[in-house]
Amino acid sequence: AAAVAQAAAEAGMETLAGKTGATRDGLVCAGALCLWHLKRYDTLKEAADAVRSVLDDGSALSRFKHS
């Protein structure tokens, strides 16, 4: 279980640092669903675009490292 948790944490950090792939797709999907559900965006597409934007510009990683 610890090895799986470690691998998931590493994949998440790599994604926050700009790596593309299934983990990024999952973060975009989950983040978009959360933002849309909280009514921060009117559509899932707008929410997904916002998530992609903070992943691409590095602000998601920066916020994670400084929290």
GROMACS .gro file of N, CA and C in nm:
model
  201
    1ALA      N    1   0.082  -0.120   0.000
    1ALA     CA    2   0.000   0.000   0.000
    1ALA      C    3   0.087   0.126   0.000
    2ALA      N    4   0.197   0.123   0.073
    2ALA     CA    5   0.284   0.240   0.078
    2ALA      C    6   0.348   0.268  -0.057
    3ALA      N    7   0.382   0.162  -0.129
    3ALA     CA    8   0.444   0.180  -0.260
    3ALA      C    9   0.344   0.242  -0.359
    4VAL      N   10   0.220   0.202  -0.349
    4VAL     CA   11   0.116   0.258  -0.437
    4VAL      C   12   0.097   0.406  -0.404
    5ALA      N   13   0.091   0.438  -0.276
    5ALA     CA   14   0.074   0.577  -0.235
    5ALA      C   15   0.193   0.661  -0.283
    6GLN      N   16   0.312   0.608  -0.272
    6GLN     CA   17   0.432   0.679  -0.316
    6GLN      C   18   0.427   0.703  -0.467
    7ALA      N   19   0.389   0.601  -0.541
    7ALA     CA   20   0.381   0.614  -0.687
    7ALA      C   21   0.275   0.716  -0.727
    8ALA      N   22   0.162   0.717  -0.658
    8ALA     CA   23   0.056   0.814  -0.688
    8ALA      C   24   0.102   0.956  -0.656
    9ALA      N   25   0.171   0.973  -0.545
    9ALA     CA   26   0.222   1.105  -0.508
    9ALA      C   27   0.324   1.154  -0.611
   10GLU      N   28   0.412   1.067  -0.654
   10GLU     CA   29   0.511   1.104  -0.755
   10GLU      C   30   0.445   1.142  -0.887
   11ALA      N   31   0.346   1.063  -0.928
   11ALA     CA   32   0.275   1.092  -1.053
   11ALA      C   33   0.203   1.226  -1.042
   12GLY      N   34   0.144   1.254  -0.928
   12GLY     CA   35   0.075   1.382  -0.908
   12GLY      C   36   0.171   1.499  -0.915
   13MET      N   37   0.285   1.488  -0.850
   13MET     CA   38   0.384   1.597  -0.852
   13MET      C   39   0.439   1.617  -0.993
   14GLU      N   40   0.463   1.508  -1.066
   14GLU     CA   41   0.510   1.519  -1.204
   14GLU      C   42   0.407   1.591  -1.290
   15THR      N   43   0.281   1.560  -1.267
   15THR     CA   44   0.173   1.624  -1.343
   15THR      C   45   0.167   1.772  -1.311
   16LEU      N   46   0.178   1.807  -1.183
   16LEU     CA   47   0.179   1.948  -1.146
   16LEU      C   48   0.298   2.022  -1.207
   17ALA      N   49   0.406   1.948  -1.231
   17ALA     CA   50   0.526   2.007  -1.292
   17ALA      C   51   0.520   2.010  -1.445
   18GLY      N   52   0.410   1.963  -1.503
   18GLY     CA   53   0.392   1.976  -1.648
   18GLY      C   54   0.385   1.848  -1.728
   19LYS      N   55   0.401   1.733  -1.665
   19LYS     CA   56   0.395   1.607  -1.740
   19LYS      C   57   0.252   1.581  -1.785
   20THR      N   58   0.239   1.536  -1.909
   20THR     CA   59   0.107   1.503  -1.962
   20THR      C   60   0.082   1.354  -1.949
   21GLY      N   61  -0.043   1.314  -1.966
   21GLY     CA   62  -0.077   1.173  -1.961
   21GLY      C   63  -0.204   1.150  -1.882
   22ALA      N   64  -0.222   1.025  -1.842
   22ALA     CA   65  -0.346   0.984  -1.775
   22ALA      C   66  -0.366   1.054  -1.641
   23THR      N   67  -0.258   1.077  -1.567
   23THR     CA   68  -0.273   1.144  -1.438
   23THR      C   69  -0.321   1.287  -1.458
   24ARG      N   70  -0.265   1.354  -1.555
   24ARG     CA   71  -0.311   1.491  -1.585
   24ARG      C   72  -0.457   1.490  -1.627
   25ASP      N   73  -0.494   1.396  -1.713
   25ASP     CA   74  -0.633   1.386  -1.757
   25ASP      C   75  -0.726   1.367  -1.637
   26GLY      N   76  -0.684   1.283  -1.544
   26GLY     CA   77  -0.764   1.260  -1.424
   26GLY      C   78  -0.776   1.384  -1.337
   27LEU      N   79  -0.665   1.458  -1.322
   27LEU     CA   80  -0.669   1.582  -1.244
   27LEU      C   81  -0.759   1.686  -1.309
   28VAL      N   82  -0.751   1.696  -1.440
   28VAL     CA   83  -0.836   1.791  -1.512
   28VAL      C   84  -0.982   1.754  -1.494
   29CYS      N   85  -1.013   1.628  -1.509
   29CYS     CA   86  -1.152   1.582  -1.496
   29CYS      C   87  -1.204   1.605  -1.354
   30ALA      N   88  -1.128   1.562  -1.255
   30ALA     CA   89  -1.172   1.575  -1.116
   30ALA      C   90  -1.181   1.722  -1.076
   31GLY      N   91  -1.082   1.801  -1.115
   31GLY     CA   92  -1.084   1.943  -1.081
   31GLY      C   93  -1.200   2.015  -1.147
   32ALA      N   94  -1.225   1.982  -1.272
   32ALA     CA   95  -1.337   2.044  -1.344
   32ALA      C   96  -1.470   2.009  -1.280
   33LEU      N   97  -1.486   1.884  -1.243
   33LEU     CA   98  -1.611   1.843  -1.178
   33LEU      C   99  -1.632   1.918  -1.046
   34CYS      N  100  -1.526   1.933  -0.969
   34CYS     CA  101  -1.536   2.006  -0.842
   34CYS      C  102  -1.574   2.152  -0.866
   35LEU      N  103  -1.503   2.218  -0.957
   35LEU     CA  104  -1.530   2.359  -0.984
   35LEU      C  105  -1.670   2.381  -1.038
   36TRP      N  106  -1.713   2.294  -1.126
   36TRP     CA  107  -1.848   2.304  -1.183
   36TRP      C  108  -1.953   2.280  -1.076
   37HIS      N  109  -1.933   2.178  -0.993
   37HIS     CA  110  -2.027   2.146  -0.886
   37HIS      C  111  -2.038   2.263  -0.787
   38LEU      N  112  -1.928   2.330  -0.760
   38LEU     CA  113  -1.928   2.445  -0.669
   38LEU      C  114  -1.979   2.572  -0.737
   39LYS      N  115  -2.021   2.557  -0.863
   39LYS     CA  116  -2.077   2.666  -0.942
   39LYS      C  117  -1.978   2.780  -0.966
   40ARG      N  118  -1.849   2.745  -0.973
   40ARG     CA  119  -1.746   2.845  -1.006
   40ARG      C  120  -1.743   2.872  -1.157
   41TYR      N  121  -1.790   2.773  -1.235
   41TYR     CA  122  -1.798   2.786  -1.381
   41TYR      C  123  -1.932   2.731  -1.426
   42ASP      N  124  -1.983   2.788  -1.536
   42ASP     CA  125  -2.114   2.747  -1.587
   42ASP      C  126  -2.112   2.614  -1.660
   43THR      N  127  -1.998   2.579  -1.719
   43THR     CA  128  -1.990   2.453  -1.794
   43THR      C  129  -1.867   2.374  -1.751
   44LEU      N  130  -1.872   2.245  -1.775
   44LEU     CA  131  -1.757   2.160  -1.746
   44LEU      C  132  -1.638   2.198  -1.835
   45LYS      N  133  -1.666   2.238  -1.959
   45LYS     CA  134  -1.557   2.278  -2.048
   45LYS      C  135  -1.483   2.399  -1.993
   46GLU      N  136  -1.557   2.499  -1.947
   46GLU     CA  137  -1.492   2.618  -1.889
   46GLU      C  138  -1.410   2.580  -1.767
   47ALA      N  139  -1.465   2.493  -1.683
   47ALA     CA  140  -1.394   2.450  -1.563
   47ALA      C  141  -1.268   2.371  -1.601
   48ALA      N  142  -1.278   2.283  -1.699
   48ALA     CA  143  -1.162   2.204  -1.742
   48ALA      C  144  -1.056   2.296  -1.802
   49ASP      N  145  -1.097   2.396  -1.878
   49ASP     CA  146  -1.000   2.492  -1.933
   49ASP      C  147  -0.927   2.566  -1.821
   50ALA      N  148  -0.999   2.600  -1.715
   50ALA     CA  149  -0.937   2.670  -1.602
   50ALA      C  150  -0.835   2.580  -1.533
   51VAL      N  151  -0.869   2.453  -1.516
   51VAL     CA  152  -0.775   2.359  -1.453
   51VAL      C  153  -0.651   2.342  -1.541
   52ARG      N  154  -0.672   2.325  -1.670
   52ARG     CA  155  -0.559   2.312  -1.761
   52ARG      C  156  -0.469   2.436  -1.755
   53SER      N  157  -0.530   2.551  -1.744
   53SER     CA  158  -0.454   2.675  -1.740
   53SER      C  159  -0.361   2.682  -1.619
   54VAL      N  160  -0.412   2.646  -1.501
   54VAL     CA  161  -0.326   2.653  -1.381
   54VAL      C  162  -0.222   2.542  -1.380
   55LEU      N  163  -0.250   2.431  -1.447
   55LEU     CA  164  -0.147   2.328  -1.461
   55LEU      C  165  -0.039   2.375  -1.558
   56ASP      N  166  -0.081   2.437  -1.668
   56ASP     CA  167   0.014   2.480  -1.770
   56ASP      C  168   0.102   2.597  -1.727
   57ASP      N  169   0.046   2.689  -1.650
   57ASP     CA  170   0.126   2.807  -1.614
   57ASP      C  171   0.208   2.789  -1.486
   58GLY      N  172   0.196   2.672  -1.423
   58GLY     CA  173   0.277   2.643  -1.305
   58GLY      C  174   0.219   2.692  -1.174
   59SER      N  175   0.107   2.763  -1.179
   59SER     CA  176   0.052   2.817  -1.055
   59SER      C  177  -0.004   2.708  -0.964
   60ALA      N  178  -0.052   2.597  -1.020
   60ALA     CA  179  -0.100   2.487  -0.935
   60ALA      C  180   0.016   2.429  -0.854
   61LEU      N  181   0.129   2.408  -0.919
   61LEU     CA  182   0.246   2.354  -0.849
   61LEU      C  183   0.296   2.454  -0.745
   62SER      N  184   0.301   2.579  -0.782
   62SER     CA  185   0.347   2.682  -0.688
   62SER      C  186   0.258   2.689  -0.566
   63ARG      N  187   0.129   2.685  -0.585
   63ARG     CA  188   0.036   2.690  -0.471
   63ARG      C  189   0.051   2.567  -0.383
   64PHE      N  190   0.068   2.452  -0.446
   64PHE     CA  191   0.084   2.328  -0.370
   64PHE      C  192   0.211   2.332  -0.286
   65LYS      N  193   0.319   2.382  -0.342
   65LYS     CA  194   0.446   2.387  -0.270
   65LYS      C  195   0.445   2.489  -0.157
   66HIS      N  196   0.361   2.592  -0.166
   66HIS     CA  197   0.359   2.698  -0.066
   66HIS      C  198   0.243   2.685   0.032
   67SER      N  199   0.171   2.573   0.030
   67SER     CA  200   0.062   2.559   0.127
   67SER      C  201   0.105   2.477   0.246
   0.00000   0.00000   0.00000
